[in-house]
Coordinates of C-alpha atoms (C1' of nucleotides) in Angstrom, one line a residue:
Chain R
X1 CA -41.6 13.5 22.2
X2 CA -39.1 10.7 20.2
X3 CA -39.0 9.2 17.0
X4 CA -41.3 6.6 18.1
X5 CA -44.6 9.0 18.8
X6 CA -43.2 11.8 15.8
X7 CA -43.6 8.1 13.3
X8 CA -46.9 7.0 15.2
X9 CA -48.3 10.3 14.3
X10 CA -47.9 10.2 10.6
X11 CA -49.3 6.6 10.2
X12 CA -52.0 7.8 12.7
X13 CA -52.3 11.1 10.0
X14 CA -51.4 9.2 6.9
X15 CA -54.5 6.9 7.7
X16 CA -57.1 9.3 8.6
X17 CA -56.4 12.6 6.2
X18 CA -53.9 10.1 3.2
X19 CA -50.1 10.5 2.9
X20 CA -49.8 13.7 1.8
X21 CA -51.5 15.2 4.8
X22 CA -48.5 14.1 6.8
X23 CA -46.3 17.8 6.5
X24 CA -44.3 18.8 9.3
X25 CA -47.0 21.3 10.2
X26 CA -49.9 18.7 10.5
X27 CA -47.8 16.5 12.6
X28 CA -47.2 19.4 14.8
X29 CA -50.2 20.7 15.5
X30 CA -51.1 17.0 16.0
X31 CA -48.5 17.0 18.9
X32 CA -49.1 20.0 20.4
X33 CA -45.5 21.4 19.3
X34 CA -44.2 23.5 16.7
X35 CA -43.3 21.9 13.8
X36 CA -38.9 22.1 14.4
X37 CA -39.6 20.0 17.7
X38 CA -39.4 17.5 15.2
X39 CA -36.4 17.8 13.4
X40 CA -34.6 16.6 16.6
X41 CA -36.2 12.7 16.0
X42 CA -35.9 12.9 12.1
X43 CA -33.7 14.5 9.6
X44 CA -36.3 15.6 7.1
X45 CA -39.9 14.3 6.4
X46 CA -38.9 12.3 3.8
X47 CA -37.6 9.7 6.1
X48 CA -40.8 9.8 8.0
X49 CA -42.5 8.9 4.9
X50 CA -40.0 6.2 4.2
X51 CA -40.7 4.6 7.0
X52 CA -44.4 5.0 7.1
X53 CA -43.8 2.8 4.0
X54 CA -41.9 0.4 4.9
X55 CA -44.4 -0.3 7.6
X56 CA -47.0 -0.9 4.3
X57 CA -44.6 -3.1 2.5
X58 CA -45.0 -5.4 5.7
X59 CA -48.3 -5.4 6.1
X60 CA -49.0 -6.1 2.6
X61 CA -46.6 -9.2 2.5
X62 CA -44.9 -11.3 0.3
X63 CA -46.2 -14.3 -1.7
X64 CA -45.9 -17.7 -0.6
X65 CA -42.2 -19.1 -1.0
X66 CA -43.1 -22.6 -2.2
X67 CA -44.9 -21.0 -5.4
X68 CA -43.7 -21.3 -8.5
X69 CA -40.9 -18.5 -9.7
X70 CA -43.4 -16.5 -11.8
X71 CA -46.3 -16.8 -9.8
X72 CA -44.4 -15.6 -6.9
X73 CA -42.7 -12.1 -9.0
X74 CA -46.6 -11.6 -10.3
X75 CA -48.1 -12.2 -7.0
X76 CA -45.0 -9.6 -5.5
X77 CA -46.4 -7.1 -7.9
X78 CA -49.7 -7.7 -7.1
X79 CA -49.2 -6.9 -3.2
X80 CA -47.0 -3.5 -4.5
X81 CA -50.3 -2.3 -6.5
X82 CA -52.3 -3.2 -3.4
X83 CA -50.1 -0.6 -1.3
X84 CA -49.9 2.2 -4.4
X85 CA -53.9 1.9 -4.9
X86 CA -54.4 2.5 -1.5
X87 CA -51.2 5.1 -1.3
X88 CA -50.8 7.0 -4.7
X89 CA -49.0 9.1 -3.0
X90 CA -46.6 7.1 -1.9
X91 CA -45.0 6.9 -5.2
X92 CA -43.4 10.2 -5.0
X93 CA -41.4 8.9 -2.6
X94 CA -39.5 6.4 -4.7
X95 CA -38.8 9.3 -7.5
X96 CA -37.2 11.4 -4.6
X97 CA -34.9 9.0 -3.3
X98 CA -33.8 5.6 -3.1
X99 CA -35.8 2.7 -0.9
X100 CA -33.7 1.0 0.3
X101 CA -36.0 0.3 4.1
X102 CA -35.8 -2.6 5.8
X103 CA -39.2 -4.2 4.2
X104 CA -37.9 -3.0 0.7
X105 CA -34.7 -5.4 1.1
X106 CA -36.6 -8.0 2.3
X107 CA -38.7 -8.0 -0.5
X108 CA -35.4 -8.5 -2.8
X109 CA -33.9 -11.1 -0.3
X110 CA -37.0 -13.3 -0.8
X111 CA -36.8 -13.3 -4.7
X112 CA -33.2 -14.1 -4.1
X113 CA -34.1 -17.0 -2.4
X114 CA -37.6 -18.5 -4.8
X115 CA -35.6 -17.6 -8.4
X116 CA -32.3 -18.9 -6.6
X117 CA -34.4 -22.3 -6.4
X118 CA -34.6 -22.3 -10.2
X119 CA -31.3 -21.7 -11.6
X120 CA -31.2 -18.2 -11.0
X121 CA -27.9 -16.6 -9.7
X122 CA -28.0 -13.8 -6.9
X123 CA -27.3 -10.8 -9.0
X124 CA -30.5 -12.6 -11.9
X125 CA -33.1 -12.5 -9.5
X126 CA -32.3 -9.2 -8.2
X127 CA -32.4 -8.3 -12.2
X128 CA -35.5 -9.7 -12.4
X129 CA -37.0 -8.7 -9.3
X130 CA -36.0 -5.5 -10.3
X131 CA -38.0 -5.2 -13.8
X132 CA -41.5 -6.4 -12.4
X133 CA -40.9 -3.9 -9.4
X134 CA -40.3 -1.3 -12.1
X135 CA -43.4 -1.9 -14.1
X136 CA -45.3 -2.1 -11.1
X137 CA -43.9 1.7 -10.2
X138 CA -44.7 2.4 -13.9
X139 CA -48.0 1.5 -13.8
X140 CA -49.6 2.6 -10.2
X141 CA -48.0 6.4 -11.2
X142 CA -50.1 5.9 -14.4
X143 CA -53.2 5.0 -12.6
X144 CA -52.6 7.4 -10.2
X145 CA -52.9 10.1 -12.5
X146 CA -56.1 8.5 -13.7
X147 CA -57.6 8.6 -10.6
X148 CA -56.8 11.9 -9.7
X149 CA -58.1 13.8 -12.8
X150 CA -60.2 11.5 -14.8
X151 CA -60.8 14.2 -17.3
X152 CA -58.1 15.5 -19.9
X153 CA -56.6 18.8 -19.3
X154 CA -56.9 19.0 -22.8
X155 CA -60.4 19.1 -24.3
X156 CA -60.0 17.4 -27.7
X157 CA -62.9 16.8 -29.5
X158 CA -62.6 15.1 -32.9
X159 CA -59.6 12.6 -31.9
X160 CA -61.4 11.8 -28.7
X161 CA -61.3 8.3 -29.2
X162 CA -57.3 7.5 -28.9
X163 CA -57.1 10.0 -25.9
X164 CA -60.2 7.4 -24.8
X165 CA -58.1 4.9 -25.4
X166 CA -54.8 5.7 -23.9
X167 CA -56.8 6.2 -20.7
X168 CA -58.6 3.3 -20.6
X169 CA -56.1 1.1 -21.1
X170 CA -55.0 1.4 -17.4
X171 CA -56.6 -0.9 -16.2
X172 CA -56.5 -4.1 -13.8
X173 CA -57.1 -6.2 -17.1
X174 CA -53.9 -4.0 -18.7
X175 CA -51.3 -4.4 -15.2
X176 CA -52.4 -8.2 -15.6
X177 CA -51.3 -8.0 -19.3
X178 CA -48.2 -6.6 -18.9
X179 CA -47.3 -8.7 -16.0
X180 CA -47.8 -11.7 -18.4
X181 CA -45.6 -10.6 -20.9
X182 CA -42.8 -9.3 -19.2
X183 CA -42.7 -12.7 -16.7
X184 CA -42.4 -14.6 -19.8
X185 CA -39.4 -12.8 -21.2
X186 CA -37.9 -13.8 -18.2
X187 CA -35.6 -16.6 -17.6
X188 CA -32.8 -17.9 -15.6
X189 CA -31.0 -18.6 -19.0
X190 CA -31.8 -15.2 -20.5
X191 CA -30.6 -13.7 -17.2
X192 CA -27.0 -14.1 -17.7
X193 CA -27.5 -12.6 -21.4
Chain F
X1 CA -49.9 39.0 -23.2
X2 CA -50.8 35.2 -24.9
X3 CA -51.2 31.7 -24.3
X4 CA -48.2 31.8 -26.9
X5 CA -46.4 34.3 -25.1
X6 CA -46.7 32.5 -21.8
X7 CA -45.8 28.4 -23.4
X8 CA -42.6 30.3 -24.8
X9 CA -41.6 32.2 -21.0
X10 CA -42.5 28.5 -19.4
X11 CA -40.0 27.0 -22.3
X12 CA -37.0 28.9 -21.9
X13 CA -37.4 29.0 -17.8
X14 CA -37.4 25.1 -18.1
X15 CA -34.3 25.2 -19.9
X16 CA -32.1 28.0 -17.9
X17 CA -33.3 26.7 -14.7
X18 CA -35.1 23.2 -14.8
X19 CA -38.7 22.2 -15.4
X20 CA -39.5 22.5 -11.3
X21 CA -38.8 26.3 -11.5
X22 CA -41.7 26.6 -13.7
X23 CA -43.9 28.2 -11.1
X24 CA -46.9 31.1 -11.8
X25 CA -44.7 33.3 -9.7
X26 CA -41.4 32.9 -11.9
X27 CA -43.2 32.7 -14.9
X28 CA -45.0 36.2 -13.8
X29 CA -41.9 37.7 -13.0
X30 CA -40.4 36.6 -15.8
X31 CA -43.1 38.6 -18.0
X32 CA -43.2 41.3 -15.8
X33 CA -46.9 40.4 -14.7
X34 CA -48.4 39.4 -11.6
X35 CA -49.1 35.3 -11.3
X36 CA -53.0 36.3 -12.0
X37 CA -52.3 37.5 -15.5
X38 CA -51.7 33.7 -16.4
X39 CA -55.2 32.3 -15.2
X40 CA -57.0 34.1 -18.4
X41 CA -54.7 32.4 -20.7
X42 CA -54.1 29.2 -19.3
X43 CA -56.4 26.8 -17.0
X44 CA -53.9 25.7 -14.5
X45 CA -50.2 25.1 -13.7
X46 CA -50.6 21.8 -15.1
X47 CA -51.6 22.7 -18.6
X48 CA -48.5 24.8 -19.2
X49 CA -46.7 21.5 -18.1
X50 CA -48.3 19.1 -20.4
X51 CA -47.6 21.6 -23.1
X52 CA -44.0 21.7 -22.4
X53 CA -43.7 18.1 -22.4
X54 CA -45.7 17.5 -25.6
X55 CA -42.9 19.4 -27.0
X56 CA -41.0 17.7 -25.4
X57 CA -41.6 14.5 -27.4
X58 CA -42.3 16.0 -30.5
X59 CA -38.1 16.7 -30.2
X60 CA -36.9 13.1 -29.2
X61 CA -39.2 12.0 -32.1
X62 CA -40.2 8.3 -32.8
X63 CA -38.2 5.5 -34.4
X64 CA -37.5 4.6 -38.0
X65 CA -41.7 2.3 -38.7
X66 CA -39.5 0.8 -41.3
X67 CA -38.0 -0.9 -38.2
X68 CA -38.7 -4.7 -37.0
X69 CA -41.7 -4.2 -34.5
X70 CA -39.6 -5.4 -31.4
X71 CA -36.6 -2.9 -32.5
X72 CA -39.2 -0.3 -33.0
X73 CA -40.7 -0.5 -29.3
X74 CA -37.1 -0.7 -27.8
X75 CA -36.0 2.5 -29.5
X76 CA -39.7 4.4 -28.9
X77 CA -38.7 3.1 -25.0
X78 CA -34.8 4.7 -25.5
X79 CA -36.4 7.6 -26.7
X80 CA -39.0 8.5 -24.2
X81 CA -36.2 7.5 -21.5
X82 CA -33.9 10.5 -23.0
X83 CA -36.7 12.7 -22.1
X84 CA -36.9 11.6 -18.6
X85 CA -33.3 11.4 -18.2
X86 CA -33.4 15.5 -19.1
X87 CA -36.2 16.3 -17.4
X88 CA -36.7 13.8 -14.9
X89 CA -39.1 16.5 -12.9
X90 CA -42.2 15.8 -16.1
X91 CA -42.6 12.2 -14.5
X92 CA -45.1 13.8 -11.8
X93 CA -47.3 15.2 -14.4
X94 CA -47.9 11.7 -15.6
X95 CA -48.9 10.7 -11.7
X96 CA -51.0 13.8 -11.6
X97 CA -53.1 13.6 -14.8
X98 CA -53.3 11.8 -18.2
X99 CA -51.1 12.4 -20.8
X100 CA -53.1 12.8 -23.9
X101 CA -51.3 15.5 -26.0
X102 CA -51.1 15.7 -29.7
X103 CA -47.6 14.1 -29.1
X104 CA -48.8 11.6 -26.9
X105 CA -50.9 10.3 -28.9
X106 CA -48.8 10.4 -32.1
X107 CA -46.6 7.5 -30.7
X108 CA -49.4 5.5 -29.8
X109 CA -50.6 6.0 -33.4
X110 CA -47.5 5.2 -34.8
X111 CA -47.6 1.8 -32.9
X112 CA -50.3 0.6 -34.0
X113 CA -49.1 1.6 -37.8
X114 CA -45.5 -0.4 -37.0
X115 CA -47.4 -3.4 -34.9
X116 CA -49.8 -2.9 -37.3
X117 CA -47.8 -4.9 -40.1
X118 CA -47.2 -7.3 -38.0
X119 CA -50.0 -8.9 -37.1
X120 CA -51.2 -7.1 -34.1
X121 CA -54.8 -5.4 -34.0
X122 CA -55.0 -1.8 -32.9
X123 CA -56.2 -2.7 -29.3
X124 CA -53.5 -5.5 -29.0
X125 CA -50.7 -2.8 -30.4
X126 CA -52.0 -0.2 -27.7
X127 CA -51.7 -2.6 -25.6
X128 CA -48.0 -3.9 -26.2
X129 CA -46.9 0.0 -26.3
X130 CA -48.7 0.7 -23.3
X131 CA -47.1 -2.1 -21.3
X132 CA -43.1 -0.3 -22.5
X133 CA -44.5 3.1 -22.1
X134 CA -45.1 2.0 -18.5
X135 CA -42.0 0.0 -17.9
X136 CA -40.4 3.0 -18.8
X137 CA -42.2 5.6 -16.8
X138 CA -41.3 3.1 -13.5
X139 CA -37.4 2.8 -14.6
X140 CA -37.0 6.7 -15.2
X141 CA -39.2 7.7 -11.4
X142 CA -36.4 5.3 -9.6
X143 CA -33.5 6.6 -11.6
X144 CA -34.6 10.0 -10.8
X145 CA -34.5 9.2 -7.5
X146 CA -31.2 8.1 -7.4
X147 CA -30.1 11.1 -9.5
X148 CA -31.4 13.0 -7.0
X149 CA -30.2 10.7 -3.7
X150 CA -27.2 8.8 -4.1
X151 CA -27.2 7.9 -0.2
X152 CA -30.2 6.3 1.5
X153 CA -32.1 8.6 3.9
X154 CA -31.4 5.6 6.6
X155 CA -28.2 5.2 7.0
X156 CA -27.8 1.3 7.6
X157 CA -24.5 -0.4 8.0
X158 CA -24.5 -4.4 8.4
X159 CA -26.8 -5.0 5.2
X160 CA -25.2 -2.2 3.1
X161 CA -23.9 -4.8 0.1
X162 CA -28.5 -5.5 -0.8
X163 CA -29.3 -1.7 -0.5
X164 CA -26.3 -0.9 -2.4
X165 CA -27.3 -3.9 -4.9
X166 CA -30.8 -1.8 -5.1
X167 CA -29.6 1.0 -5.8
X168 CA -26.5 0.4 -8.2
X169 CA -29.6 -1.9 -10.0
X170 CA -31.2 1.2 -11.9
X171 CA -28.5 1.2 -14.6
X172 CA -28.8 1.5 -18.4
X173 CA -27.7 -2.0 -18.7
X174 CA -30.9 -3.2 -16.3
X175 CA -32.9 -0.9 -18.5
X176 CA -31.9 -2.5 -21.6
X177 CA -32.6 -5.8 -19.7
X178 CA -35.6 -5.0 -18.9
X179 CA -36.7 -3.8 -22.0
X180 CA -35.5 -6.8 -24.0
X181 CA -37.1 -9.4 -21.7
X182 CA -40.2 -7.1 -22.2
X183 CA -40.4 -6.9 -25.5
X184 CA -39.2 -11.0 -25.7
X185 CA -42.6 -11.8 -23.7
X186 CA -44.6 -9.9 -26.3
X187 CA -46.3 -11.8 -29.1
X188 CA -48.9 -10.9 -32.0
X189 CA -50.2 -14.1 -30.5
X190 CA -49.9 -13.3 -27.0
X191 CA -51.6 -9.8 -27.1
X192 CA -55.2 -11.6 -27.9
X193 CA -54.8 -14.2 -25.5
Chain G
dA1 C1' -30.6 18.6 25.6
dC2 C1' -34.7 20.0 23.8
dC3 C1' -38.1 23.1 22.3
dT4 C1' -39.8 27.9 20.6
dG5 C1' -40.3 32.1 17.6
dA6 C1' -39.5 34.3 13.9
dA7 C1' -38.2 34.3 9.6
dC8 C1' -36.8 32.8 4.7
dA9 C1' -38.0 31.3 0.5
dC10 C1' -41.3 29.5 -1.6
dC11 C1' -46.2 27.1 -3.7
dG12 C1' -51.3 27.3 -6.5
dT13 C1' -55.3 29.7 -6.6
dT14 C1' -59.7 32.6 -5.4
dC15 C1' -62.0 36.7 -5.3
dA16 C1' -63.1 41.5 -5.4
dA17 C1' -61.4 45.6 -7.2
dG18 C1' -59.5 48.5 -10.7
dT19 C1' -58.8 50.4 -15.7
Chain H
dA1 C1' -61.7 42.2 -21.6
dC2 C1' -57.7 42.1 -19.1
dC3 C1' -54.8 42.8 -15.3
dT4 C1' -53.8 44.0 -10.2
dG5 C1' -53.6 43.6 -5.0
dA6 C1' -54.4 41.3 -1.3
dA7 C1' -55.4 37.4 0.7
dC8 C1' -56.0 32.3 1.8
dA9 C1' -54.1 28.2 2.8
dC10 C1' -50.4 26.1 2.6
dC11 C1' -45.0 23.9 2.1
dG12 C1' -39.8 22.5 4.2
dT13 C1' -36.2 24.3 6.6
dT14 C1' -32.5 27.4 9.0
dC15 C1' -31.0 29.9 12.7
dA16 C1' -30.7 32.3 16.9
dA17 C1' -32.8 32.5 21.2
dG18 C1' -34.9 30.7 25.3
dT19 C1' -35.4 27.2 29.4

DNA sequence: ACCTGAACACCGTTCAAGT
DNA sequence: ACCTGAACACCGTTCAAGT
């Protein structure tokens, strides 16, 4: 028993049963060991989760360098819905604690370096970087809760159609939309305000 | 025993002791009933929630519609954030189910009244509040986790000066910028592109 | 050093039974 | 109709004990 085969576990459990399967229990009884054998390799299951992931943020990549600055921040966010629509759960993570991974710092580095090619400064891109990756949170924790209960918990009847409407509009057509618009109120001149 | 009864015991436990101590089992205790007694009065744990939180907003109340559109959506954004900053643990409701409350849908009314003068259709003002309302959601779930988290759960050493640049990001200032480059990239134009 | 056993302090919810 | 009791199926984690 180490780190290595307590992490291989939960991407083995997180892949067959979804992210929040992975509890220190499941992982356990996976291992054949009661579940404090593990909290000898890992402080707390949060930081199995973390890196479970970080090990998505790799897989799912980063956009092409040579692309132009906006294409490449709406292309990041792209890649970020890819791992939330796969990994709602997921999300939870980043309300809980920072994420600050290795695959989460490389995701910043690499916007350093494409809006640094366009007259942004170091602390700019990381501003701007920052604000897509925010609406990109914002969104997938939306359409998470779409997915999960597609149905109101409140049965309105006569006002149906806003409450319609409020759920409808999170869509792939809407994250698009968004995208758009806040990409275009960026620039390395309104950067440094 | 009510549903009235029961919102009123969830109310005041969310404000001695925080909206995650809202459980059936301290709401039971508190009325001196077992957890059961709740089910005949309320669906699930969830309901109560969304009830709180729809009173929620009805207190941090909507901006001035006398105000400039842009003004008006930065301020509805401020407003919703104050919420958040209180009760940071009413995020996962919005990543569990749809928020479609009275309240809820009283701000997305009141947008398309504001954007409304301005040129924008009722879709295209949905749209455009959807798009802060999201934005906002995403800043508040990584604030909350830093709230929550002030160290990383991996404890890293060489590249401290980038996590510490992602972290110390999530400020008011990067939320105002944020917003503001937002709301710069929406357009009556823009929204039926 | 590494793992176990038992416990603590919790969750939401179902289901049959009581009054 | 309304509430209870007991149970099911879980959580994360601490702490003392074992090997």
């Amino acid at each position: 028993l180490s780190r290595e085969v307590v992490l291989a576990a939960a991407a083995a459990q997180a892949q067959e049963c979804g992210l929040d399967s992975v509890s220190s229990r499941t992982l356990a009884a996976r291992l054949g060991v009661t579940p404090m054998a593990l909290y000898r390799h890992v402080r707390d299951m949060d930081e199995i989760v973390a890196a479970l992931v970080d090990d998505l943020l790799v897989t799912v990549g980063l956009p092409d360098p040579a692309l132009d600055w906006r294409d490449w921040l709406e292309r990041a966010a792209w890649s970020l819905r890819d791992l939330f629509a796969e990994y709602p759960e997921a999300l939870g993570l980043f309300s809980r604690q920072p994420v600050t991974t290795g695959a989460a710092r490389a995701r910043v580095e690499a916007a350093v370096g494409v809006l640094g090619q366009s007259g942004f400064t170091g602390g700019d891109a990381i501003r701007a970087y920052a604000v897509v990756h925010t609406y990109t949170i914002g969104f997938c924790s939306l359409e998470a809760g779409r997915r999960r209960a597609p149905a109101p918990s409140e049965s309105n009847k006569a006002p149906e159609d806003l409450g319609r409407s409020i759920r409808d509009f999170v869509t792939e057509e809407q994250f698009r939309f968004g995208l758009c618009a806040l990409v275009a109120g960026l620039e390395p001149e309104t950067a440094n305000h």
